[in-house]
Short mmCIF file of C-alpha atoms in Angstrom, two decimals:
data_model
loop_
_atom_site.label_atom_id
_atom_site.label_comp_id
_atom_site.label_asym_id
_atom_site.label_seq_id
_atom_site.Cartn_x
_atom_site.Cartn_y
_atom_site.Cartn_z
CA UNK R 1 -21.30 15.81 41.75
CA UNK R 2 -21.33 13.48 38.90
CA UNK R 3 -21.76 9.72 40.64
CA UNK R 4 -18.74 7.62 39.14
CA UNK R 5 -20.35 4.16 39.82
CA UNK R 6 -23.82 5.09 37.61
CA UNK R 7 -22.49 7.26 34.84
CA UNK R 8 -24.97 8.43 32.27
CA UNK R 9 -25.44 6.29 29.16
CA UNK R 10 -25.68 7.60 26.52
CA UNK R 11 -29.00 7.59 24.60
CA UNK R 12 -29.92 4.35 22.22
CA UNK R 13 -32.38 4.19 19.19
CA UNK R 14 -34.58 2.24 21.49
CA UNK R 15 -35.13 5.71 23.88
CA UNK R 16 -35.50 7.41 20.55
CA UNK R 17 -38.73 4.72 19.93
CA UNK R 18 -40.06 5.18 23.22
CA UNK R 19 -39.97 9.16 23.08
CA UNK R 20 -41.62 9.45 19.59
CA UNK R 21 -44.14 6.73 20.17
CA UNK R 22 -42.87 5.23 17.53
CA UNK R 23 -41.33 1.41 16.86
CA UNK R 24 -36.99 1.30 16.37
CA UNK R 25 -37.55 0.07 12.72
CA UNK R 26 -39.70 3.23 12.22
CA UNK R 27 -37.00 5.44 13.60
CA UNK R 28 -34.25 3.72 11.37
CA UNK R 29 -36.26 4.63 8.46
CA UNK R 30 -35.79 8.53 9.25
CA UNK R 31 -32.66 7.66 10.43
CA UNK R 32 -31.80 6.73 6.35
CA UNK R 33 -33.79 9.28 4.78
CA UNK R 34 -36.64 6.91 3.88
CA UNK R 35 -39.40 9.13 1.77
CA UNK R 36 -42.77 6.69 2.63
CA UNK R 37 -42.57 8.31 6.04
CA UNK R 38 -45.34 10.64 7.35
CA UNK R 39 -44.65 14.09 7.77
CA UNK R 40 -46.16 14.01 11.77
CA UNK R 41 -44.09 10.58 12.68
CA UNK R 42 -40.95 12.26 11.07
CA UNK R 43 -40.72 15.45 13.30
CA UNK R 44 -42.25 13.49 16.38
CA UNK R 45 -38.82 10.96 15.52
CA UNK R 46 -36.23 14.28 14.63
CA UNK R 47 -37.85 16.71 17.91
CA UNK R 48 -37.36 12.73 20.47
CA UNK R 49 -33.33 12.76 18.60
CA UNK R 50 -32.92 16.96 19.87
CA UNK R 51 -34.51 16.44 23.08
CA UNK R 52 -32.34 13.30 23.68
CA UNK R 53 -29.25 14.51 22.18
CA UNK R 54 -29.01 10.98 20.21
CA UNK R 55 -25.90 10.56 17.52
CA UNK R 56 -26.28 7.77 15.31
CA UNK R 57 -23.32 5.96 15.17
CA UNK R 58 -21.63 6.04 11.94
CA UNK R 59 -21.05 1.69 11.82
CA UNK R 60 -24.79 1.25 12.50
CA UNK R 61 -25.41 3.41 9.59
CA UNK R 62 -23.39 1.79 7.06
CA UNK R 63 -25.32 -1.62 8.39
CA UNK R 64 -28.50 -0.52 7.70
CA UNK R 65 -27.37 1.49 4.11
CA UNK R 66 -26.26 -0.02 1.07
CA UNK R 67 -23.59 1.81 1.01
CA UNK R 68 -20.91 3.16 3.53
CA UNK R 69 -19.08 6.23 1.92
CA UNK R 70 -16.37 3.95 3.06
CA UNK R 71 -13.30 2.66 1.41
CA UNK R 72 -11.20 -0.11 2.24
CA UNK R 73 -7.44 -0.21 2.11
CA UNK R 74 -4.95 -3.16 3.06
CA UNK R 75 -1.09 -2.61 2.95
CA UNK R 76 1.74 -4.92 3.87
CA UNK R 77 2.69 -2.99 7.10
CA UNK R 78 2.15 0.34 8.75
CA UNK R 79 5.85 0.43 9.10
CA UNK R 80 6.80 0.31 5.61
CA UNK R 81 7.07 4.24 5.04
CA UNK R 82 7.06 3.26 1.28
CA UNK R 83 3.30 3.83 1.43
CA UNK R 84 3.57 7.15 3.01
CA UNK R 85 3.23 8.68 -0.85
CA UNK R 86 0.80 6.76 -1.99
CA UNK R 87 -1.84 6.69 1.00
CA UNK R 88 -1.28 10.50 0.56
CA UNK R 89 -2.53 10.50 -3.09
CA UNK R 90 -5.53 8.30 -2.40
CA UNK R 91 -6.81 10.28 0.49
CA UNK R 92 -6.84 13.54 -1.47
CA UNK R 93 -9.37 12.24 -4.01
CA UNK R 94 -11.04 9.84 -1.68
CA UNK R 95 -11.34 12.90 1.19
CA UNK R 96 -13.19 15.11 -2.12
CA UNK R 97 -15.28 12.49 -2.67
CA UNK R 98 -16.54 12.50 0.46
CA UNK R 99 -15.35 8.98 1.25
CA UNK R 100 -13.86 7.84 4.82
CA UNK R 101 -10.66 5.69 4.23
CA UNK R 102 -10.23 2.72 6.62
CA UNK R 103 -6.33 1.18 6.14
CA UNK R 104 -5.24 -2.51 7.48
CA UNK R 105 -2.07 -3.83 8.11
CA UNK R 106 -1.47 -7.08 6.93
CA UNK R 107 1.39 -7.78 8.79
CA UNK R 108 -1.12 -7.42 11.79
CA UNK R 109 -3.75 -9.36 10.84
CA UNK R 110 -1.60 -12.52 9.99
CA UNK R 111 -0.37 -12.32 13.59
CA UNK R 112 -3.77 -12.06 14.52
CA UNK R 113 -4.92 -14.68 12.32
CA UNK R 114 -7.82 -12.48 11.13
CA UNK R 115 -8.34 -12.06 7.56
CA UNK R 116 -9.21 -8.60 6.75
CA UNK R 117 -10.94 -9.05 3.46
CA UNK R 118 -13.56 -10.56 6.08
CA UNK R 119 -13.09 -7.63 8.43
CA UNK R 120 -13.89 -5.15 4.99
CA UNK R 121 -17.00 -6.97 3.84
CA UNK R 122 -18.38 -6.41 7.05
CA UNK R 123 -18.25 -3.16 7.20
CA UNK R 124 -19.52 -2.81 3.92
CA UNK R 125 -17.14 -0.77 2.31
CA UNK R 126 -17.85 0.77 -1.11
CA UNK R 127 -14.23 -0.41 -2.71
CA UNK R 128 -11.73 -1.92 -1.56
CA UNK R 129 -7.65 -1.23 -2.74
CA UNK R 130 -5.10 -3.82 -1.79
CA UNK R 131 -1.47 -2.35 -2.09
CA UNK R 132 0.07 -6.25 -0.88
CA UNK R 133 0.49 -9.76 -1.95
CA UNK R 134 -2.73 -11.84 -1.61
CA UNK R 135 -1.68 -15.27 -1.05
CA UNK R 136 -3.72 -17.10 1.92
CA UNK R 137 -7.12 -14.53 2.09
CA UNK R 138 -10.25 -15.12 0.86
CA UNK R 139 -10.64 -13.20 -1.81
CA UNK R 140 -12.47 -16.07 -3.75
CA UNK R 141 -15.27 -14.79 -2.33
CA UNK R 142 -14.89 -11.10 -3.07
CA UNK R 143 -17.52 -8.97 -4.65
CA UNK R 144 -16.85 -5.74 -3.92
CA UNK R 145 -15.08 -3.25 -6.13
CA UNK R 146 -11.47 -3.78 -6.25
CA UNK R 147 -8.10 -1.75 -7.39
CA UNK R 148 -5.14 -4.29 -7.37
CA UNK R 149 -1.74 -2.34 -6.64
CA UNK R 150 1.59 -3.04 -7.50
CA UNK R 151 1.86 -6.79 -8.62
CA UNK R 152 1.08 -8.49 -11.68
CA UNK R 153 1.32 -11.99 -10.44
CA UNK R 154 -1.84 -12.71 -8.33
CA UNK R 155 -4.98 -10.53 -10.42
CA UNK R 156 -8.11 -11.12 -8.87
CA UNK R 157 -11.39 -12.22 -11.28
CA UNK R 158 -12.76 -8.38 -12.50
CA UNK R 159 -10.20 -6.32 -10.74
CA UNK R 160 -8.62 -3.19 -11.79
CA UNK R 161 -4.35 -3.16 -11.85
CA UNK R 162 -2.41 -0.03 -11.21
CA UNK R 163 1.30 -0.41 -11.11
CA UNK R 164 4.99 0.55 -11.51
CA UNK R 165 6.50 -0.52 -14.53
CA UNK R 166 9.62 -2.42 -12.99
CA UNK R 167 11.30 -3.22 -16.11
CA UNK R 168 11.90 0.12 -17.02
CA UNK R 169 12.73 1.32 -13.36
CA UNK R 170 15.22 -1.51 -13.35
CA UNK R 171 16.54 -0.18 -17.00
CA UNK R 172 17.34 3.29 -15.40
CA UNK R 173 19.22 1.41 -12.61
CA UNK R 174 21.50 -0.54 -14.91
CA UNK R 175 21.96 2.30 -17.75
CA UNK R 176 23.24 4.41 -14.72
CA UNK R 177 25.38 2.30 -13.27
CA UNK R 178 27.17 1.32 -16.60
CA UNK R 179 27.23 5.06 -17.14
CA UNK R 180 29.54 5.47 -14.49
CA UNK R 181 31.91 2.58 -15.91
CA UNK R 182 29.79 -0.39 -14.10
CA UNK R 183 29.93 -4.05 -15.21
CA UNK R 184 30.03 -6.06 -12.54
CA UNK R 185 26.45 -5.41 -10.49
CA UNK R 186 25.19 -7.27 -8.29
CA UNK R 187 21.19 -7.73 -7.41
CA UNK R 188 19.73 -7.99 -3.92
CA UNK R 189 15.85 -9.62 -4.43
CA UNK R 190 13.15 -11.38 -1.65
CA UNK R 191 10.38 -12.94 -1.46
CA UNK R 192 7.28 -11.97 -2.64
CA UNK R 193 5.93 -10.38 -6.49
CA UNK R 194 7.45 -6.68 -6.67
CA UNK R 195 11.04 -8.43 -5.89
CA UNK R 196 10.35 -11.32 -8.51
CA UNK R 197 9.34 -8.63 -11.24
CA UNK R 198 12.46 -6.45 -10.92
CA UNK R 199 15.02 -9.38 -10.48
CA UNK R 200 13.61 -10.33 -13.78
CA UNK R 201 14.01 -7.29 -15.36
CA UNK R 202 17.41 -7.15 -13.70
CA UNK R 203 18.52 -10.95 -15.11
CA UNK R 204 17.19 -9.87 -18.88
CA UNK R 205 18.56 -6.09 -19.06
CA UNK R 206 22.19 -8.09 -17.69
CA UNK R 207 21.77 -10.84 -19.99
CA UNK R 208 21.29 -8.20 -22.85
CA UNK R 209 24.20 -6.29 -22.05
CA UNK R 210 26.24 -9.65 -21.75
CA UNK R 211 26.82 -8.75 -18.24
CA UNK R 212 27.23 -11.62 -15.72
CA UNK R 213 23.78 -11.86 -13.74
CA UNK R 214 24.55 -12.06 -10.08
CA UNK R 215 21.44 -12.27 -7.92
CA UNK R 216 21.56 -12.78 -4.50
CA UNK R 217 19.11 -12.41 -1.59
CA UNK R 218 16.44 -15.06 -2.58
CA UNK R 219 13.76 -16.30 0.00
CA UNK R 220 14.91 -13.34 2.20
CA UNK R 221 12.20 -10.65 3.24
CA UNK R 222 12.58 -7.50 1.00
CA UNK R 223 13.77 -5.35 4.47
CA UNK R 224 16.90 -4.06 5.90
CA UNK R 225 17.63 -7.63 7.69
CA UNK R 226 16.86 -9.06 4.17
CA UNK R 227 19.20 -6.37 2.62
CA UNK R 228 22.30 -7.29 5.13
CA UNK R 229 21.56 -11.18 4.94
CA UNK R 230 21.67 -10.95 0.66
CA UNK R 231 24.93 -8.92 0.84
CA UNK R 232 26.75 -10.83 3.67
CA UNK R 233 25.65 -14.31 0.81
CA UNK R 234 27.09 -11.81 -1.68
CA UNK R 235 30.75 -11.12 0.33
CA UNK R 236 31.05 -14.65 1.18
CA UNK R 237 30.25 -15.57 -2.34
CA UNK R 238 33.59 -14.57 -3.50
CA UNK R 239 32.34 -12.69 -6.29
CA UNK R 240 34.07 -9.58 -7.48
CA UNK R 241 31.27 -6.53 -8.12
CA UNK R 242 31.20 -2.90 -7.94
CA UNK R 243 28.13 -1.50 -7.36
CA UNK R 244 24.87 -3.25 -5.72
CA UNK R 245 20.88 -2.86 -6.90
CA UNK R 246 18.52 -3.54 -4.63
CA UNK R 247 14.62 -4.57 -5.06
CA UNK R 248 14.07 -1.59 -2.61
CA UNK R 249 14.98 0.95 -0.64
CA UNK R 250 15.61 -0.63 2.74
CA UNK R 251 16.99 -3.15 1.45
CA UNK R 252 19.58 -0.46 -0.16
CA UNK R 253 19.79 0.40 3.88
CA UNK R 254 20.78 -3.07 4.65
CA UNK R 255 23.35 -3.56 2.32
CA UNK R 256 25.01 -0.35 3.36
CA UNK R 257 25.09 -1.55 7.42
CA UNK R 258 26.47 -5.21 6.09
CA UNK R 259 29.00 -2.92 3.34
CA UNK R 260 30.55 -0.50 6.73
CA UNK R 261 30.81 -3.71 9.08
CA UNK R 262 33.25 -5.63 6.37
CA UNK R 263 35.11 -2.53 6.04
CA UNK R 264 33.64 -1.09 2.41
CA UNK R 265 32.45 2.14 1.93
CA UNK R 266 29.37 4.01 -0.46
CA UNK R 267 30.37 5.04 -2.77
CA UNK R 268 33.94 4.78 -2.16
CA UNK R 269 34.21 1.14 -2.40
CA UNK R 270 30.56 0.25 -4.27
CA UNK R 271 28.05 1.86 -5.62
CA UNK R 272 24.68 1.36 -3.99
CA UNK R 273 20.89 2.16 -5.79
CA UNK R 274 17.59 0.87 -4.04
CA UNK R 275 13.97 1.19 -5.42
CA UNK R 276 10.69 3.47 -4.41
CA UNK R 277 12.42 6.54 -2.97
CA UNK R 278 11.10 5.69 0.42
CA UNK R 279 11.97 8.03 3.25
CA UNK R 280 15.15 6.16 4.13
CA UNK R 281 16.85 6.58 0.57
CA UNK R 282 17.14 10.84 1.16
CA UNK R 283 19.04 9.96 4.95
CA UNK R 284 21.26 12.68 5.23
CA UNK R 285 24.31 9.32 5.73
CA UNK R 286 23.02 7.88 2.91
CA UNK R 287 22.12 9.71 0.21
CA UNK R 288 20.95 6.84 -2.02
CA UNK R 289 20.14 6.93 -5.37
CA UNK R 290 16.87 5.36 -5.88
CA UNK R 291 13.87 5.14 -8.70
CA UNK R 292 10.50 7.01 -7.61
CA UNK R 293 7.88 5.24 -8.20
CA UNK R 294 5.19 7.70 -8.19
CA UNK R 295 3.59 7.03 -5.32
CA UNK R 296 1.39 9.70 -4.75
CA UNK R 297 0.13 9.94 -8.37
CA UNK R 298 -0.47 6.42 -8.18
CA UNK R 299 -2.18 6.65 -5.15
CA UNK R 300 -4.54 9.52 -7.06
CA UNK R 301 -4.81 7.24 -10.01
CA UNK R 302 -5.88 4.07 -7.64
CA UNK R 303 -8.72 6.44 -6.32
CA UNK R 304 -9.85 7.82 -9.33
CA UNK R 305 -10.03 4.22 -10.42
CA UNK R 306 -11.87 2.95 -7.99
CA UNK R 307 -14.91 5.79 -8.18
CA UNK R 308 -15.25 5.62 -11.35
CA UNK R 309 -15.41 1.81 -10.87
CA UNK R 310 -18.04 2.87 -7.49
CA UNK R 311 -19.92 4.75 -10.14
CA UNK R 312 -20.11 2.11 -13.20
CA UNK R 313 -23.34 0.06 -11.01
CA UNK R 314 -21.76 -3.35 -12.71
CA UNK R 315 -21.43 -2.31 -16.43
CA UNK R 316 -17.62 -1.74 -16.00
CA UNK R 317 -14.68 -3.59 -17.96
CA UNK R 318 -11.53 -3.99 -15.70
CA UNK R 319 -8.79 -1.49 -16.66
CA UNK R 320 -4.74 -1.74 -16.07
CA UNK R 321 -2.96 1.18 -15.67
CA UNK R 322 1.06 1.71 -16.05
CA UNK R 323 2.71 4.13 -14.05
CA UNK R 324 5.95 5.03 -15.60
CA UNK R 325 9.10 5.53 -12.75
CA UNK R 326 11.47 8.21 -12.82
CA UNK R 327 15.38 7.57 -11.76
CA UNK R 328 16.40 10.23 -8.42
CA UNK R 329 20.33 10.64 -8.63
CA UNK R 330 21.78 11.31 -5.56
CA UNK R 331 25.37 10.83 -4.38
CA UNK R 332 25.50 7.06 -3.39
CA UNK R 333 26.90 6.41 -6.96
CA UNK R 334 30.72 6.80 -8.51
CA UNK R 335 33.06 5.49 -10.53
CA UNK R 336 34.39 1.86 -9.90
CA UNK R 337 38.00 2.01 -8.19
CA UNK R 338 40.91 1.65 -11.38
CA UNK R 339 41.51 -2.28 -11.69
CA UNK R 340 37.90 -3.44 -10.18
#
């Protein structure tokens, strides 16, 4: 009968020591493949790990090795299914590389006022991709390699950029739109860089097309609360429009709950279009037309990136890639009503 108050540890590198006759440091050296070890003290070391049935734990290896086979990766929120592509992307290169992927929320980590650029150097990591804004961490003091994706705004000293061109994602928005007999579009934007980029784009491809520029939605967060709060502004507003772009997709998802509770329907009433073709934009009630942003060929890019990067030993000069979007019709689109 196995006694429940004394359950058996499990071995330590210390019982390793003692069994060998050797000292811990000794052992670590076998542990890490160390050549200037003697042929005798390295069997006495590997026959004391059999015997004991000792597993090194994979964190105390990466402490004592310069490097971890580990890569870091910190994204807004694990609820954001945007990422879904692009984590998916990454992981097949990083998982042929041989490279254990360690992902942070960011959203948790404010809320736990930990800063997980902290939490990365001390593991070690080999690279480190951050797929979020970077306002308020400490990445002054980064010197590990580094793939920025997404934004444009905030580039870190020596880091490689990978992202979406929004101007020309926001260009297949607003040539569809006025394809269908669109003039009066309205934009739903947030907070943070991705929104800023495409409400620019949106206010200069308008302004080109002598289009009136309505933009609504500012200082709101760029999710489906955001989304209803920026088109309740826009009904209240007063302002006559006839289709709605939105700086993403649940945003898009938003807009549509705020839309049905004042009585307007998709596409009936407006036309609706959102941004990264997130899981939520192919809802079989929603059916939104959206622009892909390549997520999982961005997320292989990102990781090819970053090994080459691994691989360069400091002789490297910092690279920016753009990943070209492609428009996804689907049915949340029509003609404006006769007289709107």
């Amino acid at each position: 009968m196995t006694d429940t108050n004394n359950p058996i540890k499990p071995p330590t590198i210390y019982d390793v020591a003692k069994a060998a006759g050797v000292s811990k440091s000794l052992v670590s050296l076998v542990l890490r493949g160390e050549a200037h070890v003697s042929e005798a003290r390295r069997e006495a070391v590997q026959k004391a790990i059999d015997e004991l049935g000792y597993r090194p734990s994979r964190f105390a290896q990466q402490l004592a090795s310069s490097a971890s086979r580990s890569i870091g990766v910190l994204i807004t929120d694990y609820k954001n299914l945007s990422y879904i592509g692009f984590l998916k992307g990454l992981r097949e290169i990083f998982d042929d590389a041989g490279y254990q992927v360690i992902i942070s929320d960011m959203h948790r980590s404010q809320n736990f006022e930990d800063d997980p650029i902290d939490a990365f150097a001390s593991m070690k990591v080999d690279g480190l991709v951050i797929a979020t804004e970077v306002g308020g961490l400490r990445t002054h003091k980064l010197d590990i390699p580094t793939v920025m994706i997404g934004q444009r705004e905030t580039i870190l000293p020596n880091s490689d950029m990978v992202f979406n061109d929004d101007y020309e994602g926001t260009r297949l928005v607003i040539e569809h739109l006025i394809g269908f007999g669109h003039k009066k579009i309205a934009h739903l934007t947030g907070v943070g860089g991705i929104a800023t980029n495409r409400r620019k784009a949106f206010s200069k491809i308008m302004k080109d097309a002598i289009l009136d520029d309505m933009v609504f939605g500012n200082g709101q967060p760029t999710t489906e609360i955001g989304g209803y709060m920026g088109t309740m502004e826009l009904l209240k507003s007063g302002k006559k429009f006839t289709a709605i772009y939105a700086a993403n997709d649940y945003m898009a998802a938003g807009a549509w709950s705020a839309l049905r509770e004042n009585g307007l329907s998709v596409p009936e009433d407006v036309s609706l279009v959102g941004y990264d073709n997130a899981p939520v934009a192919s809802d079989f009630l929603l059916k939104l037309t959206t622009v892909d942003e390549q997520g999982i060929p961005v997320g292989r890019q990102t990781a090819s990136l970053l090994l080459e990067r691994i691989g360069s030993k400091g002789s490297y000069k910092p690279k920016s890639i753009l990943i070209k979007p492609t428009l996804v019709p689907r049915t949340s689109v029509a003609k404006p009503k006769s007289g709107k």
